[in-house]
Coordinates of C-alpha atoms and ligand atoms in Angstrom, one line a residue:
X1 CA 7.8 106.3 112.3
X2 CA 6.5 108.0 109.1
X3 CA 8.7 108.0 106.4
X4 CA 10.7 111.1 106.4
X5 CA 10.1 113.8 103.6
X6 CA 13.4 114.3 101.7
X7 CA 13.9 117.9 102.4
X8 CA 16.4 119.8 104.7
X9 CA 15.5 119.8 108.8
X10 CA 16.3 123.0 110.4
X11 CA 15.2 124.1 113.5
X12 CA 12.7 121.0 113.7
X13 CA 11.2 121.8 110.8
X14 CA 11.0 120.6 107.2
X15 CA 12.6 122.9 104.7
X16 CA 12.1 122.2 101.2
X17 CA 13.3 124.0 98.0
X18 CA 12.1 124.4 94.1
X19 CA 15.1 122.8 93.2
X20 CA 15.6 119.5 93.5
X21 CA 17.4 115.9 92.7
X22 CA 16.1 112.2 92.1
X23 CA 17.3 109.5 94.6
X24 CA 17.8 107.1 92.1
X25 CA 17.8 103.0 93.8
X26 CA 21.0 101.3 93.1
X27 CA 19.3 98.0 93.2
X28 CA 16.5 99.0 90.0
X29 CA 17.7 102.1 88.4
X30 CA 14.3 103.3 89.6
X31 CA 13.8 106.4 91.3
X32 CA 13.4 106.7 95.0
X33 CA 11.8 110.3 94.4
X34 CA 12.9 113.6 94.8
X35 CA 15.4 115.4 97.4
X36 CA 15.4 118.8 97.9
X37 CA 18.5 120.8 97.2
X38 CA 19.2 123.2 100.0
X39 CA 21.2 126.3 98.6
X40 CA 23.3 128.7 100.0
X41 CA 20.4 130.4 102.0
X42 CA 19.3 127.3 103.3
X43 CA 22.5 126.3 104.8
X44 CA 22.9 130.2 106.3
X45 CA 19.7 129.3 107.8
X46 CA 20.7 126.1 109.7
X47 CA 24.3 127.5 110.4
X48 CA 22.1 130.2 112.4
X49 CA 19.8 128.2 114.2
X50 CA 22.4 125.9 115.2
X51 CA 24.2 129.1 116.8
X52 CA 21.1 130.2 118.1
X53 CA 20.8 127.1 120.2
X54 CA 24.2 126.4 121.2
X55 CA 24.0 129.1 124.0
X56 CA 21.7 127.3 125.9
X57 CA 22.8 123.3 124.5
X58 CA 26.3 123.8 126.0
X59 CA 25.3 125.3 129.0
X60 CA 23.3 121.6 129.7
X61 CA 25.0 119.2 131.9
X62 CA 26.8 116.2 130.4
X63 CA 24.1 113.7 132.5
X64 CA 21.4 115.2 130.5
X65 CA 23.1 115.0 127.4
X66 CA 24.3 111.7 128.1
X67 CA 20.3 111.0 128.6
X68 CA 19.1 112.2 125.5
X69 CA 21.6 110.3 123.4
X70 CA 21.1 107.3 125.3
X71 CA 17.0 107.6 124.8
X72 CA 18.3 108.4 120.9
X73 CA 19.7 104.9 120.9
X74 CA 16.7 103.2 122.5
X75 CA 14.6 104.5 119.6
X76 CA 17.5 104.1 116.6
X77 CA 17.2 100.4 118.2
X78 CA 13.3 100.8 118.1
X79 CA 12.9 101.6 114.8
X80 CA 16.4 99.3 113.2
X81 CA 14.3 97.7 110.5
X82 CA 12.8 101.0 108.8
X83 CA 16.1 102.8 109.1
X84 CA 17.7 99.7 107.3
X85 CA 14.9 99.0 104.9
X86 CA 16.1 102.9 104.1
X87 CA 19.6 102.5 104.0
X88 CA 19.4 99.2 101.8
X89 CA 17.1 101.4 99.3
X90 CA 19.3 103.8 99.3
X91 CA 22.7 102.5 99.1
X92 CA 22.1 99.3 97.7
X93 CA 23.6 97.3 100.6
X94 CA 22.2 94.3 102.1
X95 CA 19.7 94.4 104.5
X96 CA 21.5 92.4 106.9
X97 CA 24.3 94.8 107.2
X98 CA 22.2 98.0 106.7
X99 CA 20.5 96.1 109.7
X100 CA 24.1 96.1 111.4
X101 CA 24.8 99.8 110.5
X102 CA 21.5 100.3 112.2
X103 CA 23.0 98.9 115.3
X104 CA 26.1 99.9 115.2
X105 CA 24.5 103.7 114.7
X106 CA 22.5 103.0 118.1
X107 CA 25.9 101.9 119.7
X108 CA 27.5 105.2 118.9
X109 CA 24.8 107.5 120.6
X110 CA 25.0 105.1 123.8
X111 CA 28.8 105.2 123.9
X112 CA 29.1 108.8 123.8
X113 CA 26.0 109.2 126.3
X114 CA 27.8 107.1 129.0
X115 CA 31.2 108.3 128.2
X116 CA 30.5 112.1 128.4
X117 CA 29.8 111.7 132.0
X118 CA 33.6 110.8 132.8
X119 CA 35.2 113.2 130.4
X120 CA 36.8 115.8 132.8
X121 CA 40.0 118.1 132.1
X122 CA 42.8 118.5 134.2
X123 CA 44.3 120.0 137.2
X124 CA 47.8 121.0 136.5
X125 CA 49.9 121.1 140.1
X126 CA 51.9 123.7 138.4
X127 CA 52.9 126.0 142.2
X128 CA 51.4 126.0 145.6
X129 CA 50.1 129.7 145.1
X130 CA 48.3 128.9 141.5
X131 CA 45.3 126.4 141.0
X132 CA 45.3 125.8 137.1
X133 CA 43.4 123.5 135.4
X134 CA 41.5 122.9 131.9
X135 CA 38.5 122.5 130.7
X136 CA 37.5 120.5 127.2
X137 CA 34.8 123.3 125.7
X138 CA 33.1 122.5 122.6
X139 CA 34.0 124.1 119.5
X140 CA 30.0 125.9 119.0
X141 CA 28.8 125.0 115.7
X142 CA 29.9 122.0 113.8
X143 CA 29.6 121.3 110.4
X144 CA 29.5 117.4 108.8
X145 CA 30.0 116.3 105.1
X146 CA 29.2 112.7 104.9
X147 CA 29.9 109.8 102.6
X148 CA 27.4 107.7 101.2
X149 CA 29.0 104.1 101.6
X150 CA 27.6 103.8 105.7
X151 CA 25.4 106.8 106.1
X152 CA 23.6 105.8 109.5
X153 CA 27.4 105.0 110.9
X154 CA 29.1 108.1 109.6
X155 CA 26.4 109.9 110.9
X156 CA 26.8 109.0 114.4
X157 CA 30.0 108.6 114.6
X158 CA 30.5 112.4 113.7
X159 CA 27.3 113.6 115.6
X160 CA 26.8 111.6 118.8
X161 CA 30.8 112.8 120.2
X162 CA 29.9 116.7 119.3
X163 CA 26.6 116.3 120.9
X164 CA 27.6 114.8 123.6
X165 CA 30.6 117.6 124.4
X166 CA 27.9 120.4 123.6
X167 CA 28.9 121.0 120.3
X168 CA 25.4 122.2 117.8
X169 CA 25.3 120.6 114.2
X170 CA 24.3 121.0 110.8
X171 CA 24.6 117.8 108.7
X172 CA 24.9 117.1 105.0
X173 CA 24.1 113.6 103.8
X174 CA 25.8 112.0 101.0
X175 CA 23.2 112.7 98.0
X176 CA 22.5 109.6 97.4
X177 CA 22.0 108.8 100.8
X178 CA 19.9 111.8 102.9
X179 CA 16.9 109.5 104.1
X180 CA 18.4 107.7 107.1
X181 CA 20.0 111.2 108.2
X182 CA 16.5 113.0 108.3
X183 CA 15.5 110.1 110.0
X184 CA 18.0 110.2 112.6
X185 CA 17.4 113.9 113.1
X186 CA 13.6 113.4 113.5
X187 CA 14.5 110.8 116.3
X188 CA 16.3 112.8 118.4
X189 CA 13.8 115.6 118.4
X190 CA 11.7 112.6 119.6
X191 CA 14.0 111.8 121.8
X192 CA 13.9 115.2 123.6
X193 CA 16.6 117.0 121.4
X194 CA 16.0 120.8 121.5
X195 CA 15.1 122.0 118.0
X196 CA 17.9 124.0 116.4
X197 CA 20.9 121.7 118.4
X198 CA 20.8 119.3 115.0
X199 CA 20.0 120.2 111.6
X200 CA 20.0 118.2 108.6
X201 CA 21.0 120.1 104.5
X202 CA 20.3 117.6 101.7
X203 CA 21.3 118.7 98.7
X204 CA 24.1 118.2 96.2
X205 CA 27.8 118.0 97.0
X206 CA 29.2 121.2 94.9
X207 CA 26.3 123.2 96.0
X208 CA 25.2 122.2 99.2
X209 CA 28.2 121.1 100.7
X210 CA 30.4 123.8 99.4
X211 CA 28.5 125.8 100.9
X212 CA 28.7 124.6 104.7
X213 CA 32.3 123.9 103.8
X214 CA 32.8 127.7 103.0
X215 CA 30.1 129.0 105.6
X216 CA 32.0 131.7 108.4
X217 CA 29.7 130.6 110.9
X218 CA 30.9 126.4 110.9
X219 CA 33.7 126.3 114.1
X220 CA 34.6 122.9 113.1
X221 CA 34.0 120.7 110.0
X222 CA 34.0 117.0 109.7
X223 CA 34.7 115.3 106.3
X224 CA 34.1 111.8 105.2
X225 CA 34.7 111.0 101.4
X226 CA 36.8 111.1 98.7
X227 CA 40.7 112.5 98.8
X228 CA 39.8 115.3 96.4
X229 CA 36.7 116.6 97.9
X230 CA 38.5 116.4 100.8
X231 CA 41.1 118.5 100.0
X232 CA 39.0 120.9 98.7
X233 CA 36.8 121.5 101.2
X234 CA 39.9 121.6 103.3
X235 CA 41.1 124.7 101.3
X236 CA 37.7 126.5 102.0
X237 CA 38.3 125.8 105.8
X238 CA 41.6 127.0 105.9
X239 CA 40.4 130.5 104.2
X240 CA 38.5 131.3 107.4
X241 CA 41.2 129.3 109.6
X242 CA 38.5 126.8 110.8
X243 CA 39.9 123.3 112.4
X244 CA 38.9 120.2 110.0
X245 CA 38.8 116.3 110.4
X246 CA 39.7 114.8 107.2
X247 CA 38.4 110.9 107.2
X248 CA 39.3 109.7 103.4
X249 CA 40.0 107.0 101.1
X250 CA 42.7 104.0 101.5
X251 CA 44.8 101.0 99.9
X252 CA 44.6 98.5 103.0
X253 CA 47.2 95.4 102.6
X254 CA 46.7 92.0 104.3
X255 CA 49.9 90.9 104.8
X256 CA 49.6 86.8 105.2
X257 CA 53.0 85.3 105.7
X258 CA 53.8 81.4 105.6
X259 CA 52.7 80.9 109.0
X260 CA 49.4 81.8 109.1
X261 CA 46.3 80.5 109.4
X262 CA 45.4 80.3 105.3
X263 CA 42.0 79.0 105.3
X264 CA 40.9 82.2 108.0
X265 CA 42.9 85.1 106.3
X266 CA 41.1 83.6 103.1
X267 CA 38.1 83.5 104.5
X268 CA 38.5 87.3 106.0
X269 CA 39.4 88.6 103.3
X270 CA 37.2 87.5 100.7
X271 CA 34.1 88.6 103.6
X272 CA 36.0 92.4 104.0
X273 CA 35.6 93.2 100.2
X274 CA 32.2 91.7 99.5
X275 CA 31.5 93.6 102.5
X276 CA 29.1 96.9 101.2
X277 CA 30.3 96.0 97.2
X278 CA 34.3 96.3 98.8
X279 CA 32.4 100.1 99.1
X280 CA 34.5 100.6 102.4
X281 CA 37.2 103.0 103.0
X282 CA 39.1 100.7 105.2
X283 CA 38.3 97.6 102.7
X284 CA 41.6 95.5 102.8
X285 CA 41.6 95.6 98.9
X286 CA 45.4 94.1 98.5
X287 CA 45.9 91.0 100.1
X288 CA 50.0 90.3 100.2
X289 CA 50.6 86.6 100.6
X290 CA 54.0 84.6 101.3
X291 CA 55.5 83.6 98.1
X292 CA 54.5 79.7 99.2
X293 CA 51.2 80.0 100.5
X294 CA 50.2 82.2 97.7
X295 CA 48.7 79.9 94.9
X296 CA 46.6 78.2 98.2
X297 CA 45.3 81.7 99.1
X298 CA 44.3 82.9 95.6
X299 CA 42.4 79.7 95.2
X300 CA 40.4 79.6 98.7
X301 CA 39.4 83.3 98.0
X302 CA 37.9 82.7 94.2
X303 CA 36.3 79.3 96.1
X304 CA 34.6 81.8 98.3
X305 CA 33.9 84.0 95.7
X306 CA 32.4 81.3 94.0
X307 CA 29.9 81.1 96.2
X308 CA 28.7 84.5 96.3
X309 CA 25.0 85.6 96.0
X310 CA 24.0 88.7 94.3
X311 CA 20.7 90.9 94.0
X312 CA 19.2 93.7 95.2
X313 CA 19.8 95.3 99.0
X314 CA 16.0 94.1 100.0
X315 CA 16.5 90.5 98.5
X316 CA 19.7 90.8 101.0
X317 CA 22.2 88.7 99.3
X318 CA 26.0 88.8 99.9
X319 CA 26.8 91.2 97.8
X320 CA 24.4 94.4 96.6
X321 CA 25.4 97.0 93.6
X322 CA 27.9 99.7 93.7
X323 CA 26.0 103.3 94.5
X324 CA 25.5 104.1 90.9
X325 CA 26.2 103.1 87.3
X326 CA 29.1 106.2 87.0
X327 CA 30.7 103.7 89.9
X328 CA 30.2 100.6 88.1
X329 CA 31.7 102.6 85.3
X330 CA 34.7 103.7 87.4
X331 CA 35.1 99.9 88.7
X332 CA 34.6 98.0 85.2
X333 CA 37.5 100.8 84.1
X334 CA 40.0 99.5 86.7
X335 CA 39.4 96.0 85.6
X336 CA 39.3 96.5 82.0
X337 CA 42.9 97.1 81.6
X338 CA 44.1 94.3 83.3
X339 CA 46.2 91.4 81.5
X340 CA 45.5 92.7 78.1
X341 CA 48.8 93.4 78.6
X342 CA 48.6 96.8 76.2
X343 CA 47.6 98.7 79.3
X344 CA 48.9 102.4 79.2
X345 CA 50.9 103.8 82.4
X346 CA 52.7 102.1 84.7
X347 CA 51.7 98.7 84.6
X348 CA 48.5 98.9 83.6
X349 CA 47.9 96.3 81.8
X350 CA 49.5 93.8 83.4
X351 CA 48.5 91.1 85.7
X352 CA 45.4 87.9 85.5
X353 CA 41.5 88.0 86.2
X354 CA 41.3 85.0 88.3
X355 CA 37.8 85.8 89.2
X356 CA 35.0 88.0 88.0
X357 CA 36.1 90.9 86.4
X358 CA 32.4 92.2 84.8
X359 CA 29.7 93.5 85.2
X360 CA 26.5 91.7 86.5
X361 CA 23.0 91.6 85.8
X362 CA 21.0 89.5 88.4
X363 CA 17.4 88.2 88.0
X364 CA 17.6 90.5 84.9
X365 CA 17.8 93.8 85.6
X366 CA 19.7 95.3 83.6
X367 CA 19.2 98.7 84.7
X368 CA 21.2 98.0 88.0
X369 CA 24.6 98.7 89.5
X370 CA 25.8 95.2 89.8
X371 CA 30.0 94.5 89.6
X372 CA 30.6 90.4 90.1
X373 CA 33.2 89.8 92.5
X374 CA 36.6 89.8 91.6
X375 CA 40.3 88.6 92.1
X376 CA 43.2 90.1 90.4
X377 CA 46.8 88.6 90.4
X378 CA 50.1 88.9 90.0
X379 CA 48.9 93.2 88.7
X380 CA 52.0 95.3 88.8
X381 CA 52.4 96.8 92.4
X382 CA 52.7 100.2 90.5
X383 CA 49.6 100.0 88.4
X384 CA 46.6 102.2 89.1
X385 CA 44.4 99.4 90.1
X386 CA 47.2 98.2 92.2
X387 CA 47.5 102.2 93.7
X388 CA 44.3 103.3 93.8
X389 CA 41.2 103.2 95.6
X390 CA 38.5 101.4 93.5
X391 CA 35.8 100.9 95.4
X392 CA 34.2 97.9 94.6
X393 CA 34.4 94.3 95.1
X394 CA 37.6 93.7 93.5
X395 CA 40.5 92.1 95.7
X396 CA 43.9 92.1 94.4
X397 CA 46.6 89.3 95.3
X398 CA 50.6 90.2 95.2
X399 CA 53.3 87.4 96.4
X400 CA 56.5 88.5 98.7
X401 CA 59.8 86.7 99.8
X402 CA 60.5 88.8 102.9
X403 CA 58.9 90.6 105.4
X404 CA 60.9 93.8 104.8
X405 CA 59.1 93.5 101.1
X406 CA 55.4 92.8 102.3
X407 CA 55.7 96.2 104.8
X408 CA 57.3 98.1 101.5
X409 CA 54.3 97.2 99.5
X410 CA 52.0 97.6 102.1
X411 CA 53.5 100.8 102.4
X412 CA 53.7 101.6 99.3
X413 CA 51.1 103.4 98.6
X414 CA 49.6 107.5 99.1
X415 CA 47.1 105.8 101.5
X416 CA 48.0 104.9 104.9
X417 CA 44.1 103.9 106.7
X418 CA 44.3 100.2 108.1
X419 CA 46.5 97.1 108.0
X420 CA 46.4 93.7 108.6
X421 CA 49.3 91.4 109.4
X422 CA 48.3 87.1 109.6
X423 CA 50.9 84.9 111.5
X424 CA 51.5 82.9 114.0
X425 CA 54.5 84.8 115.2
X426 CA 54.1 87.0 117.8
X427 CA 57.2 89.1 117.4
X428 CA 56.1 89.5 113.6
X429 CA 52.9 90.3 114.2
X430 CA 53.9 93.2 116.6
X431 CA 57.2 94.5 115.1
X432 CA 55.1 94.5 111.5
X433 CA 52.3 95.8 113.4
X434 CA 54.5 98.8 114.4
X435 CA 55.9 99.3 110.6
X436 CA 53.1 99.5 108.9
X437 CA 51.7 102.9 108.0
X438 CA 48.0 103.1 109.6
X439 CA 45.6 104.4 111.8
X440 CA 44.7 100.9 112.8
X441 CA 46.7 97.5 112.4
X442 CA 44.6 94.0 113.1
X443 CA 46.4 90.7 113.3
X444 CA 44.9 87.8 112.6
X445 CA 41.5 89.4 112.5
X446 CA 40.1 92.2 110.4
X447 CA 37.5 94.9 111.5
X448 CA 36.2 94.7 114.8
X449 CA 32.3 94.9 114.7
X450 CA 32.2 98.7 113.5
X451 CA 34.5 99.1 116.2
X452 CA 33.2 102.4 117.7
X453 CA 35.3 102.4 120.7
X454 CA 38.4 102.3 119.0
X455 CA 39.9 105.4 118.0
X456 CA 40.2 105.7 114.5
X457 CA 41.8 107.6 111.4
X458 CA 44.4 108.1 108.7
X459 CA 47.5 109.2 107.4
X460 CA 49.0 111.2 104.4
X461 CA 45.8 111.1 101.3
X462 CA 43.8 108.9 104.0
X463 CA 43.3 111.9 105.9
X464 CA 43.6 113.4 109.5
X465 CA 42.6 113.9 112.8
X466 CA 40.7 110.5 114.9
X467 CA 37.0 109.5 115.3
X468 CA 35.6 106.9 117.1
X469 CA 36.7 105.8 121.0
X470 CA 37.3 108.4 124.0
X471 CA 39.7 110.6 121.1
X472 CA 36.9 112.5 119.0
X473 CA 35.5 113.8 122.1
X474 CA 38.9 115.5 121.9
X475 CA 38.3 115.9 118.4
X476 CA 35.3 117.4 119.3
X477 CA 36.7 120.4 122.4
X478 CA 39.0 122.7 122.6
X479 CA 41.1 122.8 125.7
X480 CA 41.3 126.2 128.3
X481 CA 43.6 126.3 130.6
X482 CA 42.9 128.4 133.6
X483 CA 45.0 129.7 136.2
X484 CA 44.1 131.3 139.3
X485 CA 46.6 133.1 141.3
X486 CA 45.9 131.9 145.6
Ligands
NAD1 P1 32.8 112.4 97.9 O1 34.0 113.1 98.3 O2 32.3 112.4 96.5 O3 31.5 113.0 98.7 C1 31.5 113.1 100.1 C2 30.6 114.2 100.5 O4 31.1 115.4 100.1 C3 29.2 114.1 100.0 O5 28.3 114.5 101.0 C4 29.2 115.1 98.9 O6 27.9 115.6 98.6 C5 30.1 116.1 99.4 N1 30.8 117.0 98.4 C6 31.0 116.7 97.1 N2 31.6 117.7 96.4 C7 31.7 118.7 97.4 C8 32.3 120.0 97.3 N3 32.8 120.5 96.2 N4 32.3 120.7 98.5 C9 31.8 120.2 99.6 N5 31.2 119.0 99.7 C10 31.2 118.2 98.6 O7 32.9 110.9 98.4 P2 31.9 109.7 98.3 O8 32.0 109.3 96.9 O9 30.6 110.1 98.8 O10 32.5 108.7 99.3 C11 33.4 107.8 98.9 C12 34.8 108.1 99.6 O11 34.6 108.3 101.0 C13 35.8 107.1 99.4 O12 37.0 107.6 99.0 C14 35.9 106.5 100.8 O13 37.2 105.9 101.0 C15 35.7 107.7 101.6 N6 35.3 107.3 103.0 C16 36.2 107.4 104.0 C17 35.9 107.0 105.3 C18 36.9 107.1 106.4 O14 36.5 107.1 107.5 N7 38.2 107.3 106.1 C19 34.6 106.5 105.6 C20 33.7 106.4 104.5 C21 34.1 106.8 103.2

C-alpha cells in the first residue's frame, strides 16, 4: 500500500486544495507534512457524489455488501502494521495499541458484514385481512465528524453499520488525524467498493466540518468529539431537521468498595488512564474507593505508575504524548491548581499530587507533547478537575462511607458515559450497576477489548443515540411500515 496523499477522496479520486494545514507529530513537534483543507465546494462535491451513488448502493443485496466489508477487513488485517505505523505518527499513541485499533477497525467491518445478512424488519399480525410489515431503509447520505483520539476505530465504528444498511458516506477525519481515514477509504475501493459510496473531506474542524454539519444534502450525521462542538453542530442539524448521533465526552467513576479485589481494580485502573495518554472518552478518570481500602488503592496505583515507560508512539512505550502542546497546556492547567490551596472556584485548589503532576520530556525532546502520569487525591468532588473531562493521564482518587455516596459522586457529574463498580457482592454489583448513570456499567472488569459488539453511548453532555452492537444498524435505518389491505 502506498502511502496515501493527504488530500480529500471523492468519488475515488484525490482532491486536493491551495489551502492547506501541517500535520504536526505529537511525538517530535515535527511536521508530518501538509493536509489539504477541503472547503465548502469540496464538501458539496462529495455530498453529491455520495447521492449520486446511493441509488444504485442501496439497491445491492445485504450478502454483497456483507462481502465487500468482510474483504475490507481481510485487507485492514493485511495491511495492520502501515495503518498503525500511521496512526502512532499521527496521534502519538503506542504502536502496540494503534496495532490493536488496527484490529479492532478490521473487527468492525466483519461484524457488520456478517450481521447485515440477519437484519430483517417485522411482520406485524395486526388483522387477518391486512399483511403489514417494516422494512429498516437507510437514511441516503450520511455524514461523519470524527475525533482524533482512535481514528481507525471511530471510523469504522460509524462507517462499516451505514454501509452495511446501504447508507453512502462522506467522512471527516479529526485534523490531526486524516491519514488512516484516506487509507481506509483507498481500501475499500480495493476491496470492490463502488467509487462515490465512501468519501473522505480533510480539512479543518470550523471550516470543513461545519460545512458537512450544515450541508442540506447530509440525511444523517454522526458526531464524535467534544460536548461543545457537539452541540454545535447539533444546532446546524436541527436547522434543516436532520437526525444526529451525538457520541461525546465523560467523567467515568470506578466505584471500589471494601470487598473487592484491590490489587486488580488497581491494576485496571492505573492500565485504563495510561491507556491512549487517559485520551479516551470513556477513560475511568475518578476512581471512588471504600473509605478503608483507600490509602491501599492510592498506593498500588502510584506503584504502577511508577513503573511507567514513556517516549514516542514508534518507540511504543506505555504511555505516548497528548495530541498536541495546546493539550498538554489544557492538562498541565488542570493540574496546576491543585493543593496550592489558593485555587479560584469551587475547590480548585484543593486536594494532593501523589504522583506526577508535570510535564515530561523523554530522551530530550523537548519539543514533544509529553504529560507524566498522575494521581490526584483527596481534590474536592466539586472542583473542575474533579468535574471535567481532562483528557490526559491524570487519575483522581475520592474516599466514600456508603454506597448511596459512591453512586451520588459517581453521579455527580454532567457526564453520564461508562461506570464501573468492584465487589465481591453480587447484589451490589447489580443493584449499583442499575443506579449508576451510563451507557455501559462493567463490574469487576473495565472495557471489553474495543467491545464492538456491545451497544454503546451516553447520557445528558455525554451525548445521544448508540453505536456499536446490532443497535447502530438501527441507528443507521429508518423504519417503514407497510400495510396491505387482502
Ligand atoms: P472536537 O470536538 O474538537 O473535534 C471533533 C471533530 O469535530 C473533529 O473532526 C473536528 O475537526 C470537528 N470540528 C471542530 N469544530 C467544528 C465545527 N465548528 N463544526 C463541525 N465540526 C467541527 O473533539 P476532539 O478534541 O477531536 O476529540 C476529543 C473529544 O471527543 C473528547 O471530548 C472525547 O471525550 C470525545 N470522544 C467521544 C467519544 C465517544 O464515543 N463518546 C469517542 C471519542 C472521543
Amino acid at each position: 500500500m502506498n502511502e496515501p496523499s493527504v488530500a480529500s477522496f471523492i468519488d475515488g479520486r484525490t482532491v486536493a486544495t491551495s489551502a492547506v494545514y501541517e500535520n504536526i507529530d505529537p511525538s517530535t513537534g515535527r511536521s508530518l507534512g501538509e493536509v489539504s483543507r477541503a472547503g465548502a465546494a469540496q464538501v458539496d462535491e462529495a455530498v453529491a457524489t455520495a447521492r449520486a451513488a446511493h441509488r444504485s448502493w442501496r439497491a445491492t443485496t445485504p450478502e454483497h455488501r456483507g462481502d465487500l466489508l468482510c474483504c475490507l477487513a481481510d485487507l485492514i488485517d493485511t495491511h495492520t502494521e502501515e495503518l498503525a505505523r500511521l496512526e502512532s505518527e499521527d496521534s502519538g499513541k503506542p504502536l502496540t495499541q494503534a496495532r490493536n485499533d488496527a484490529r479492532v477497525c478490521a473487527r468492525y467491518f466483519r461484524f457488520y458484514g456478517r450481521a447485515i445478512d440477519s437484519y430483517y424488519g417485522l411482520s406485524i399480525p395486526l388483522r387477518p385481512d391486512l399483511h403489514v410489515y417494516t422494512r429498516r431503509e437507510p437514511h441516503g447520505v450520511t455524514g461523519h465528524i470524527l475525533a482524533w483520539n482512535y481514528p481507525l476505530q471511530l471510523f469504522a465504528r460509524r462507517v462499516a453499520p451505514a454501509l452495511a444498511t446501504g447508507n453512502c458516506a462522506v467522512v471527516k477525519p479529526a485534523d490531526e488525524t486524516p491519514r488512516t481515514a484516506l487509507a481506509l477509504a483507498r481500501l475499500a475501493r480495493t476491496a470492490g467498493l463502488p467509487s462515490g459510496v465512501l468519501n473522505v473531506v480533510t480539512g479543518l474542524g470550523a471550516e470543513t466540518g461545519a460545512a458537512l454539519a450544515a450541508h442540506p444534502g447530509i440525511d444523517h450525521l454522526g458526531f464524535v468529539g467534544s460536548t461543545r462542538v457537539g452541540s454545535l453542530v447539533a444546532a446546524a442539524a436541527a436547522e434543516r431537521v436532520s437526525p444526529v448521533t451525538l457520541e461525546l465526552g465523560g467523567k467515568s467513576a470506578h466505584m471500589v468498595f471494601a470487598d473487592a479485589d484491590v490489587p486488580k481494580a488497581a491494576e485496571v485502573a492505573a492500565r485504563a488512564i495510561l491507556q491512549n495518554a487517559g485520551q479516551t472518552c470513556s477513560a475511568g478518570s475518578r476512581v471512588l474507593v471504600h473509605e478503608s481500602v483507600h490509602a491501599e488503592m492510592v498506593e498500588r496505583i502510584a506503584a504502577h505508575f511508577a513503573k511507567v515507560t514513556i517516549g514516542p508512539g514508534l518507540t511504543d512505550p506505555d504511555l505516548g504524548p497528548l495530541i498536541s502542546r495546546k493539550q498538554q497546556e489544557r492538562v498541565r492547567g488542570y493540574v496546576d491548581g491543585v493543593g496550592t490551596g489558593t485555587g479560584n472556584g469551587s475547590g480548585s485548589g484543593s486536594g494532593e499530587i501523589v504522583f506526577g503532576g508535570t510535564v515530561a520530556e523523554p530522551a530530550g525532546i523537548t519539543e514533544g507533547a509529553y504529560f507524566l502520569p498522575t494521581l490526584i487525591d483527596g481534590v474536592d468532588p466539586a472542583a473542575s478537575i474533579a468535574q471535567e473531562e481532562v483528557f490526559g493521564p491524570v487519575l483522581a482518587t475520592f474516599p466514600f462511607a456508603t454506597e448511596e455516596e459512591a453512586v451520588a459522586l459517581a453521579n455527580g457529574t454532567e457526564y453520564a458515559l461508562l461506570g464501573a463498580v468492584w465487589t465481591a457482592d453480587l447484589s451490589r454489583a447489580h443493584r449499583v450497576a442499575a443506579e449508576v448513570e451510563a451507557g455501559q456499567v462493567y463490574v469487576n472488569t473495565y472495557g471489553a477489548g474495543g467491545g464492538v459488539e456491545l451497544p454503546f453511548g451516553g447520557s445528558r453532555k455525554s451525548g445521544y443515540g448508540r453505536e456499536k452492537g446490532v443497535e447502530a444498524l438501527d441507528s443507521c435505518t429508518a423504519t417503514k411500515t407497510v400495510v396491505v389491505q387482502l
